[in-house]
Amino acid sequence: MSNTVESLSNEQIQDLLRCKKLRHYDLEKVVEAKRAIEIRRDFLLKSPTNTNCAIDHVSDEFYETAKGTCCENIVGFMPLPLGVAGPILVNGELYNIPIATTEGALVASLSRGCRAVRESGGVKCVSTYFGMTRAPLLKFSSVRAARAAVQWLENTENFPKLTDVFDCTSRYAKLQSLVPKQGTWCF
């Protein structure tokens, strides 16, 4: 398909995107990377769901930095100011913390917090879990209502039902375990 698509005009490729015969995340597989960005940008600007999304000032200069690593459906690259907060004292060691932000005074505020932590003896911590979690967060009207939900979740007969529902929400994520926590919020 890539040779066929590559020979099409950008407008024809956008028609394929519109009728879902081609997915945005597959563009780089069938056309050169810079052209994929150009097609996506134009598609977005022409989209009826576009509500004043101005991306004409966004650079594509550093596209290769982000390609395939940290972003899907790339339309450009936008550098952010990078500051350093700290140092913070954690388990007896000093760490500086890089912060990419456009929020004024954030790095200075974090640095003041780091100094307060450092001057009070630092933070002592341990990690008991290495991994990534994705969990829905539910708010209940009472602790009892949240507890009833947790009891339902902890019932092993319900795990297959949850797995079926959870697994259909993503091509990648698969429910492996369930450890509900609760207060009036349950996650």
XYZ file of N, CA, C and O in Angstrom:
748
model
N 0.825 -1.206 0.000
C 0.000 0.000 0.000
C 0.860 1.257 0.000
O 0.452 2.282 -0.515
N 2.093 1.187 0.580
C 2.883 2.411 0.742
C 3.239 3.055 -0.591
O 3.158 4.266 -0.724
N 3.619 2.272 -1.603
C 3.947 2.864 -2.904
C 2.719 3.504 -3.530
O 2.810 4.562 -4.147
N 1.577 2.864 -3.370
C 0.335 3.392 -3.927
C -0.031 4.704 -3.241
O -0.330 5.684 -3.909
N 0.008 4.734 -1.921
C -0.370 5.936 -1.170
C 0.630 7.061 -1.420
O 0.244 8.208 -1.594
N 1.886 6.730 -1.461
C 2.918 7.750 -1.645
C 2.727 8.533 -2.937
O 3.048 9.713 -3.011
N 2.168 7.892 -3.967
C 1.977 8.564 -5.256
C 0.721 9.434 -5.291
O 0.523 10.195 -6.220
N -0.123 9.334 -4.261
C -1.343 10.147 -4.203
C -1.025 11.573 -3.787
O -0.010 11.843 -3.144
N -1.932 12.487 -4.095
C -1.784 13.876 -3.638
C -2.119 13.932 -2.153
O -2.757 13.022 -1.604
N -1.720 15.014 -1.511
C -2.038 15.188 -0.092
C -3.556 15.180 0.133
O -4.044 14.625 1.121
N -4.303 15.790 -0.770
C -5.762 15.831 -0.648
C -6.353 14.424 -0.745
O -7.277 14.073 -0.009
N -5.814 13.596 -1.641
C -6.303 12.223 -1.778
C -5.990 11.404 -0.514
O -6.803 10.595 -0.066
N -4.828 11.643 0.059
C -4.468 10.951 1.303
C -5.383 11.401 2.435
O -5.826 10.594 3.256
N -5.714 12.690 2.463
C -6.649 13.181 3.484
C -8.021 12.547 3.321
O -8.698 12.268 4.307
N -8.435 12.274 2.081
C -9.699 11.561 1.861
C -9.631 10.165 2.471
O -10.600 9.690 3.067
N -8.487 9.482 2.323
C -8.311 8.162 2.931
C -8.401 8.250 4.454
O -8.968 7.371 5.100
N -7.833 9.327 5.029
C -7.915 9.536 6.475
C -9.362 9.778 6.897
O -9.829 9.215 7.887
N -10.055 10.603 6.129
C -11.434 10.948 6.451
C -12.346 9.716 6.448
O -13.201 9.560 7.308
N -12.155 8.820 5.479
C -13.023 7.630 5.414
C -12.421 6.448 6.163
O -12.910 5.326 6.059
N -11.352 6.712 6.921
C -10.725 5.731 7.823
C -10.147 4.511 7.109
O -10.046 3.439 7.673
N -9.755 4.705 5.853
C -9.036 3.645 5.139
C -7.548 3.723 5.455
O -6.793 2.811 5.169
N -7.159 4.830 6.059
C -5.789 5.049 6.518
C -5.887 5.755 7.863
O -6.705 6.661 8.034
N -5.073 5.353 8.814
C -5.074 5.956 10.148
C -3.942 6.984 10.239
O -2.875 6.799 9.648
N -4.185 8.031 11.012
C -3.158 9.063 11.184
C -1.840 8.469 11.664
O -0.773 8.860 11.202
N -1.898 7.534 12.597
C -0.665 6.979 13.156
C 0.087 6.096 12.174
O 1.222 5.706 12.439
N -0.524 5.778 11.022
C 0.162 4.980 9.999
C 0.784 5.835 8.898
O 1.433 5.295 7.997
N 0.591 7.138 8.938
C 1.089 7.992 7.856
C 2.590 7.834 7.605
O 3.026 7.752 6.465
N 3.381 7.784 8.684
C 4.834 7.669 8.506
C 5.245 6.359 7.851
O 6.342 6.244 7.348
N 4.363 5.370 7.886
C 4.664 4.086 7.248
C 4.499 4.155 5.733
O 5.034 3.319 5.013
N 3.726 5.131 5.255
C 3.415 5.176 3.831
C 3.923 6.418 3.102
O 3.959 6.440 1.878
N 4.286 7.463 3.851
C 4.883 8.656 3.231
C 6.045 9.139 4.086
O 6.176 8.769 5.252
N 6.865 9.981 3.510
C 8.018 10.549 4.219
C 7.529 11.368 5.430
O 6.455 11.943 5.400
N 8.330 11.398 6.469
C 7.929 11.978 7.754
C 7.474 13.434 7.650
O 6.432 13.804 8.197
N 8.218 14.280 6.973
C 7.837 15.701 6.872
C 6.508 15.851 6.140
O 5.694 16.698 6.481
N 6.287 14.991 5.144
C 5.020 15.044 4.415
C 3.874 14.592 5.317
O 2.769 15.146 5.247
N 4.101 13.614 6.170
C 3.073 13.156 7.101
C 2.623 14.306 8.000
O 1.421 14.491 8.243
N 3.574 15.090 8.492
C 3.245 16.247 9.331
C 2.411 17.249 8.543
O 1.399 17.752 9.030
N 2.840 17.527 7.333
C 2.127 18.482 6.481
C 0.681 18.026 6.242
O -0.263 18.811 6.344
N 0.499 16.738 5.956
C -0.842 16.194 5.712
C -1.693 16.288 6.970
O -2.848 16.714 6.923
N -1.129 15.925 8.119
C -1.876 15.988 9.390
C -2.289 17.409 9.723
O -3.410 17.665 10.159
N -1.348 18.344 9.574
C -1.645 19.752 9.880
C -2.793 20.254 9.021
O -3.739 20.868 9.516
N -2.708 20.006 7.717
C -3.731 20.477 6.800
C -5.070 19.814 7.108
O -6.116 20.454 7.105
N -5.036 18.524 7.409
C -6.249 17.789 7.764
C -6.894 18.409 9.000
O -8.103 18.617 9.048
N -6.086 18.701 10.018
C -6.590 19.294 11.253
C -7.205 20.671 10.996
O -8.284 20.978 11.492
N -6.523 21.487 10.205
C -7.022 22.834 9.946
C -8.345 22.819 9.185
O -9.176 23.695 9.354
N -8.538 21.803 8.334
C -9.776 21.697 7.543
C -10.880 20.947 8.278
O -12.008 20.899 7.820
N -10.571 20.349 9.403
C -11.525 19.517 10.125
C -12.664 20.357 10.706
O -12.435 21.444 11.240
N -13.907 19.846 10.622
C -15.019 20.588 11.228
C -14.912 20.671 12.753
O -15.538 21.508 13.373
N -14.102 19.803 13.353
C -13.936 19.846 14.811
C -12.841 20.822 15.227
O -12.613 21.020 16.410
N -12.139 21.408 14.265
C -11.080 22.357 14.598
C -11.696 23.644 15.114
O -12.417 24.324 14.400
N -11.426 23.968 16.354
C -11.942 25.203 16.939
C -10.768 26.129 17.228
O -10.213 26.130 18.320
N -10.365 26.842 16.230
C -9.282 27.821 16.354
C -7.965 27.202 16.811
O -7.246 27.785 17.615
N -7.646 26.024 16.329
C -6.379 25.383 16.664
C -5.321 25.901 15.702
O -5.251 25.474 14.547
N -4.542 26.860 16.144
C -3.515 27.458 15.299
C -2.200 26.720 15.497
O -1.622 26.757 16.572
N -1.756 26.029 14.462
C -0.511 25.270 14.571
C 0.502 25.685 13.521
O 1.537 25.064 13.389
N 0.207 26.768 12.791
C 1.110 27.169 11.724
C 2.458 27.665 12.249
O 3.441 27.672 11.528
N 2.544 28.036 13.498
C 3.797 28.514 14.083
C 4.618 27.395 14.728
O 5.724 27.616 15.189
N 4.069 26.172 14.750
C 4.748 25.051 15.392
C 5.809 24.505 14.456
O 5.560 24.256 13.283
N 6.986 24.290 14.968
C 8.116 23.832 14.164
C 8.059 22.332 13.922
O 7.582 21.581 14.751
N 8.569 21.907 12.771
C 8.756 20.476 12.543
C 10.251 20.163 12.469
O 10.659 19.080 12.104
N 11.063 21.129 12.878
C 12.522 21.015 12.784
C 13.082 19.836 13.577
O 14.017 19.178 13.152
N 12.515 19.560 14.741
C 13.049 18.507 15.601
C 12.183 17.251 15.586
O 12.162 16.487 16.529
N 11.466 17.050 14.502
C 10.549 15.919 14.405
C 11.231 14.592 14.723
O 10.696 13.766 15.445
N 12.421 14.382 14.204
C 13.115 13.102 14.397
C 13.360 12.797 15.875
O 13.443 11.651 16.266
N 13.468 13.827 16.701
C 13.666 13.635 18.135
C 12.473 12.936 18.773
O 12.627 12.092 19.646
N 11.279 13.279 18.343
C 10.068 12.738 18.946
C 9.516 11.529 18.201
O 8.792 10.733 18.769
N 9.852 11.378 16.935
C 9.278 10.313 16.095
C 9.480 8.937 16.722
O 10.581 8.540 17.041
N 8.373 8.237 16.891
C 8.422 6.867 17.363
C 8.810 6.688 18.823
O 9.038 5.576 19.275
N 8.897 7.772 19.581
C 9.340 7.628 20.966
C 8.335 8.115 21.987
O 8.135 7.471 23.001
N 7.742 9.269 21.752
C 6.962 9.839 22.842
C 5.686 10.538 22.408
O 5.071 11.222 23.205
N 5.273 10.380 21.159
C 4.085 11.094 20.721
C 3.528 10.440 19.464
O 4.289 9.993 18.614
N 2.219 10.398 19.379
C 1.567 9.884 18.190
C 0.966 11.051 17.421
O 0.755 12.115 17.961
N 0.682 10.825 16.152
C 0.006 11.820 15.307
C 0.688 13.184 15.371
O 0.043 14.213 15.544
N 1.981 13.190 15.229
C 2.773 14.419 15.382
C 2.411 15.446 14.316
O 2.303 15.123 13.146
N 2.219 16.683 14.762
C 1.999 17.796 13.846
C 3.132 18.811 13.937
O 3.152 19.801 13.224
N 4.084 18.574 14.818
C 5.217 19.473 14.955
C 5.935 19.254 16.266
O 5.695 18.283 16.970
N 6.814 20.167 16.549
C 7.631 20.087 17.744
C 7.691 21.479 18.335
O 7.974 22.445 17.638
N 7.407 21.589 19.635
C 7.412 22.893 20.280
C 8.373 22.866 21.459
O 8.142 22.141 22.427
N 9.459 23.597 21.362
C 10.382 23.621 22.503
C 9.767 24.378 23.683
O 9.016 25.316 23.502
N 10.078 23.902 24.875
C 9.629 24.561 26.104
C 10.843 25.029 26.889
O 11.880 24.366 26.871
N 10.708 26.125 27.611
C 11.808 26.531 28.475
C 12.078 25.452 29.521
O 11.144 24.866 30.062
N 13.334 25.198 29.776
C 13.719 24.169 30.742
C 14.490 24.831 31.871
O 15.531 25.448 31.653
N 13.958 24.703 33.080
C 14.628 25.234 34.261
C 15.044 24.093 35.176
O 14.714 22.939 34.927
N 15.763 24.432 36.221
C 16.195 23.419 37.187
C 15.794 23.876 38.577
O 16.141 24.983 38.997
N 15.053 23.020 39.283
C 14.678 23.291 40.673
C 15.570 22.455 41.572
O 16.089 21.429 41.176
N 15.712 22.916 42.802
C 16.493 22.124 43.745
C 17.738 22.854 44.187
O 17.885 24.046 43.981
N 18.608 22.061 44.786
C 18.536 20.615 44.939
C 17.605 20.209 46.083
O 17.379 20.962 47.012
N 17.076 18.990 45.962
C 16.257 18.402 47.020
C 17.041 17.235 47.610
O 17.764 16.541 46.900
N 16.926 17.064 48.903
C 17.638 15.993 49.602
C 16.710 14.787 49.749
O 15.681 14.860 50.410
N 17.072 13.688 49.081
C 16.277 12.457 49.122
C 17.194 11.321 49.536
O 18.207 11.055 48.883
N 16.850 10.665 50.634
C 17.640 9.537 51.143
C 19.132 9.887 51.260
O 20.001 9.092 50.912
N 19.393 11.115 51.713
C 20.769 11.533 51.953
C 21.513 12.019 50.717
O 22.682 12.376 50.804
N 20.878 12.037 49.560
C 21.538 12.504 48.334
C 20.807 13.709 47.772
O 19.579 13.797 47.841
N 21.588 14.627 47.193
C 21.016 15.832 46.599
C 20.685 15.577 45.130
O 21.486 14.995 44.394
N 19.503 16.042 44.711
C 19.063 15.905 43.319
C 18.551 17.234 42.812
O 17.780 17.913 43.486
N 18.972 17.596 41.609
C 18.371 18.719 40.906
C 17.249 18.154 40.043
O 17.337 17.031 39.540
N 16.200 18.937 39.849
C 15.016 18.468 39.138
C 14.786 19.348 37.906
O 14.457 20.524 38.048
N 14.956 18.785 36.709
C 14.652 19.576 35.503
C 13.134 19.741 35.354
O 12.379 18.796 35.555
N 12.706 20.960 35.041
C 11.282 21.267 34.895
C 11.083 22.018 33.574
O 11.623 23.104 33.390
N 10.303 21.430 32.660
C 9.943 22.102 31.410
C 8.588 22.756 31.632
O 7.605 22.079 31.897
N 8.551 24.074 31.553
C 7.309 24.782 31.866
C 7.284 26.153 31.216
O 8.331 26.718 30.891
N 6.088 26.662 31.055
C 5.921 28.059 30.653
C 5.231 28.836 31.774
O 4.865 29.984 31.593
N 5.061 28.201 32.929
C 4.411 28.852 34.058
C 5.432 29.685 34.831
O 6.386 29.148 35.404
N 5.238 30.979 34.833
C 6.140 31.873 35.531
C 6.194 31.571 37.014
O 5.178 31.263 37.631
N 7.362 31.617 37.598
C 7.622 31.443 39.030
C 7.490 29.999 39.508
O 7.706 29.734 40.685
N 7.160 29.056 38.647
C 7.014 27.671 39.087
C 8.350 27.097 39.559
O 8.426 26.490 40.629
N 9.405 27.285 38.786
C 10.706 26.720 39.153
C 11.213 27.360 40.449
O 11.718 26.667 41.327
N 11.038 28.660 40.581
C 11.463 29.342 41.811
C 10.677 28.814 43.014
O 11.245 28.571 44.084
N 9.379 28.604 42.835
C 8.544 28.091 43.918
C 8.970 26.666 44.300
O 9.087 26.340 45.486
N 9.200 25.828 43.309
C 9.664 24.465 43.586
C 11.019 24.475 44.283
O 11.274 23.669 45.183
N 11.888 25.395 43.883
C 13.205 25.490 44.521
C 13.083 25.870 45.992
O 13.809 25.351 46.838
N 12.140 26.788 46.299
C 11.917 27.151 47.703
C 11.410 25.940 48.484
O 11.834 25.687 49.614
N 10.526 25.157 47.883
C 10.040 23.944 48.533
C 11.160 22.938 48.742
O 11.263 22.306 49.802
N 12.034 22.810 47.749
C 13.178 21.896 47.874
C 14.093 22.337 49.019
O 14.604 21.504 49.772
N 14.297 23.647 49.130
C 15.144 24.160 50.210
C 14.514 23.869 51.571
O 15.203 23.443 52.513
N 13.198 24.054 51.684
C 12.518 23.771 52.954
C 12.657 22.292 53.317
O 12.941 21.950 54.473
N 12.501 21.426 52.337
C 12.657 19.986 52.584
C 14.097 19.685 52.988
O 14.359 18.954 53.948
N 15.044 20.259 52.259
C 16.475 20.029 52.532
C 16.839 20.504 53.935
O 17.493 19.780 54.689
N 16.394 21.710 54.310
C 16.755 22.280 55.610
C 16.048 21.573 56.769
O 16.469 21.708 57.915
N 14.995 20.820 56.482
C 14.308 20.082 57.546
C 14.776 18.631 57.625
O 14.164 17.816 58.292
N 15.869 18.334 56.947
C 16.443 16.988 57.041
C 16.228 16.106 55.821
O 16.702 14.977 55.763
N 15.492 16.605 54.854
C 15.306 15.837 53.625
C 14.168 14.844 53.696
O 13.460 14.734 54.696
N 14.015 14.116 52.623
C 12.950 13.117 52.496
C 13.582 11.744 52.568
O 14.619 11.490 51.970
N 12.951 10.858 53.308
C 13.372 9.458 53.351
C 12.246 8.656 52.715
O 11.086 8.763 53.121
N 12.565 7.883 51.712
C 11.511 7.138 51.034
C 12.028 5.803 50.516
O 13.237 5.595 50.390
N 11.101 4.925 50.253
C 11.400 3.641 49.619
C 10.349 3.422 48.543
O 9.245 3.951 48.626
N 10.720 2.657 47.565
C 9.763 2.294 46.530
C 9.396 0.837 46.732
O 10.264 -0.027 46.825
N 8.116 0.580 46.809
C 7.667 -0.799 47.008
C 7.118 -1.403 45.736
O 6.759 -2.566 45.708
N 7.047 -0.602 44.673
C 6.484 -1.095 43.425
C 7.160 -0.385 42.266
O 7.274 0.834 42.261
N 7.633 -1.138 41.314
C 8.190 -0.565 40.100
C 7.282 -0.973 38.957
O 7.097 -2.163 38.702
N 6.690 -0.026 38.291
C 5.796 -0.332 37.193
C 4.921 0.862 36.899
O 5.095 1.934 37.459
N 4.013 0.656 35.997
C 3.112 1.724 35.612
C 1.690 1.265 35.906
O 1.352 0.109 35.675
N 0.902 2.160 36.439
C -0.493 1.819 36.684
C -1.379 2.785 35.924
O -1.028 3.951 35.724
N -2.475 2.290 35.502
C -3.529 3.112 34.920
C -4.791 2.673 35.628
O -5.127 1.498 35.635
N -5.452 3.588 36.260
C -6.624 3.187 37.032
C -7.699 4.255 36.936
O -7.411 5.444 37.028
N -8.952 3.814 36.776
C -10.043 4.787 36.855
C -10.207 5.251 38.299
O -9.876 4.516 39.228
N -10.712 6.436 38.464
C -10.958 6.999 39.788
C -12.453 7.271 39.906
O -13.029 7.954 39.070
N -13.057 6.695 40.909
C -14.495 6.827 41.107
C -14.771 7.546 42.419
O -14.154 7.242 43.430
N -15.704 8.489 42.403
C -16.081 9.185 43.632
C -17.447 8.667 44.089
O -18.374 8.555 43.299
N -17.534 8.348 45.376
C -18.766 7.846 45.952
C -19.298 8.834 46.970
O -18.558 9.654 47.512
N -20.585 8.711 47.254
C -21.223 9.632 48.199
C -20.822 9.336 49.632
O -20.966 10.185 50.510
N -20.335 8.116 49.884
C -19.960 7.753 51.248
C -18.886 6.668 51.217
O -18.679 6.003 50.201
N -18.243 6.485 52.355
C -17.248 5.421 52.491
C -17.930 4.065 52.329
O -17.374 3.144 51.738
N -19.156 3.929 52.821
C -19.873 2.651 52.692
C -20.129 2.294 51.234
O -19.995 1.140 50.830
N -20.519 3.272 50.436
C -20.772 3.011 49.015
C -19.467 2.607 48.320
O -19.440 1.683 47.505
N -18.381 3.297 48.658
C -17.078 2.946 48.084
C -16.665 1.547 48.524
O -16.127 0.771 47.736
N -16.926 1.221 49.782
C -16.562 -0.118 50.295
C -17.336 -1.214 49.559
O -16.785 -2.270 49.245
N -18.604 -0.967 49.262
C -19.397 -1.949 48.518
C -18.794 -2.179 47.129
O -18.725 -3.313 46.650
N -18.339 -1.109 46.506
C -17.697 -1.243 45.188
C -16.412 -2.053 45.306
O -16.144 -2.938 44.487
N -15.609 -1.777 46.316
C -14.361 -2.515 46.518
C -14.659 -3.993 46.766
O -13.980 -4.873 46.214
N -15.661 -4.286 47.547
C -16.011 -5.691 47.793
C -16.408 -6.387 46.492
O -16.029 -7.529 46.260
N -17.144 -5.697 45.629
C -17.507 -6.281 44.342
C -16.259 -6.522 43.504
O -16.097 -7.567 42.880
N -15.350 -5.540 43.500
C -14.112 -5.672 42.731
C -13.231 -6.806 43.248
O -12.555 -7.484 42.473
N -13.221 -6.993 44.546
C -12.372 -8.031 45.144
C -12.943 -9.439 44.980
O -12.240 -10.422 45.184
N -14.186 -9.564 44.593
C -14.805 -10.868 44.363
C -14.189 -11.473 43.099
O -14.330 -10.944 42.005
N -13.508 -12.595 43.240
C -12.780 -13.200 42.115
C -13.698 -13.593 40.962
O -13.255 -13.678 39.825
N -14.975 -13.824 41.234
C -15.914 -14.152 40.153
C -16.122 -12.975 39.205
O -16.516 -13.161 38.056
N -15.860 -11.757 39.663
C -16.067 -10.566 38.834
C -14.856 -10.208 37.983
O -14.961 -9.414 37.059
N -13.694 -10.787 38.305
C -12.472 -10.432 37.575
C -12.589 -10.689 36.066
O -12.202 -9.823 35.275
N -13.117 -11.829 35.620
C -13.255 -12.033 34.166
C -14.142 -10.971 33.495
O -13.869 -10.550 32.373
N -15.189 -10.529 34.183
C -16.065 -9.484 33.630
C -15.271 -8.184 33.451
O -15.362 -7.516 32.423
N -14.504 -7.848 34.474
C -13.686 -6.635 34.406
C -12.636 -6.745 33.306
O -12.383 -5.784 32.579
N -12.014 -7.909 33.194
C -10.989 -8.117 32.177
C -11.576 -7.917 30.794
O -10.974 -7.244 29.948
N -12.754 -8.472 30.526
C -13.397 -8.314 29.220
C -13.634 -6.846 28.894
O -13.328 -6.379 27.801
N -14.160 -6.108 29.855
C -14.463 -4.692 29.636
C -13.174 -3.884 29.491
O -13.026 -3.069 28.578
N -12.224 -4.112 30.374
C -10.979 -3.348 30.364
C -10.187 -3.590 29.075
O -9.736 -2.656 28.427
N -10.033 -4.853 28.700
C -9.191 -5.198 27.563
C -9.727 -4.682 26.237
O -8.966 -4.490 25.288
N -11.010 -4.425 26.135
C -11.551 -3.917 24.870
C -11.336 -2.412 24.723
O -11.647 -1.852 23.680
N -10.791 -1.751 25.726
C -10.587 -0.302 25.645
C -9.252 0.077 25.029
O -9.007 1.245 24.758
N -8.368 -0.895 24.811
C -7.041 -0.580 24.281
C -6.484 -1.773 23.511
O -6.729 -2.922 23.878
N -5.711 -1.452 22.477
C -5.028 -2.525 21.757
C -3.829 -3.019 22.548
O -3.319 -4.094 22.304
N -3.336 -2.233 23.490
C -2.093 -2.548 24.187
C -2.291 -2.944 25.646
O -1.658 -3.851 26.136
N -3.150 -2.206 26.347
C -3.310 -2.434 27.782
C -4.114 -3.706 28.039
O -5.121 -3.954 27.384
N -3.637 -4.488 28.973
C -4.332 -5.709 29.386
C -4.403 -5.721 30.911
O -3.397 -5.490 31.578
N -5.595 -5.987 31.445
C -5.768 -6.045 32.894
C -5.057 -7.277 33.431
O -5.355 -8.402 33.046
N -4.075 -7.047 34.295
C -3.291 -8.150 34.849
C -3.636 -8.407 36.310
O -3.569 -9.534 36.778
N -3.945 -7.351 37.013
C -4.268 -7.513 38.424
C -5.156 -6.356 38.855
O -5.312 -5.371 38.138
N -5.682 -6.502 40.048
C -6.602 -5.507 40.571
C -6.326 -5.335 42.050
O -6.359 -6.304 42.809
N -5.999 -4.099 42.449
C -5.754 -3.799 43.859
C -6.522 -2.524 44.178
O -5.976 -1.427 44.121
N -7.824 -2.637 44.483
C -8.602 -1.429 44.747
C -8.209 -0.759 46.054
O -7.864 -1.430 47.033
N -8.216 0.556 46.042
C -7.964 1.370 47.247
C -9.181 2.256 47.412
O -9.770 2.701 46.430
N -9.546 2.572 48.644
C -10.727 3.402 48.799
C -10.729 4.251 50.042
O -10.063 3.974 51.025
N -11.440 5.313 49.915
C -11.887 6.218 50.955
C -13.289 6.543 50.470
O -14.050 5.634 50.172
N -13.606 7.827 50.252
C -14.832 8.110 49.522
C -14.528 8.098 48.032
O -15.424 8.134 47.202
N -13.234 8.080 47.719
C -12.781 7.902 46.339
C -12.272 6.469 46.236
O -11.660 5.961 47.168
N -12.501 5.847 45.108
C -12.028 4.480 44.903
C -11.259 4.450 43.589
O -11.739 4.949 42.583
N -10.047 3.916 43.640
C -9.314 3.738 42.372
C -8.699 2.377 42.345
O -8.561 1.705 43.341
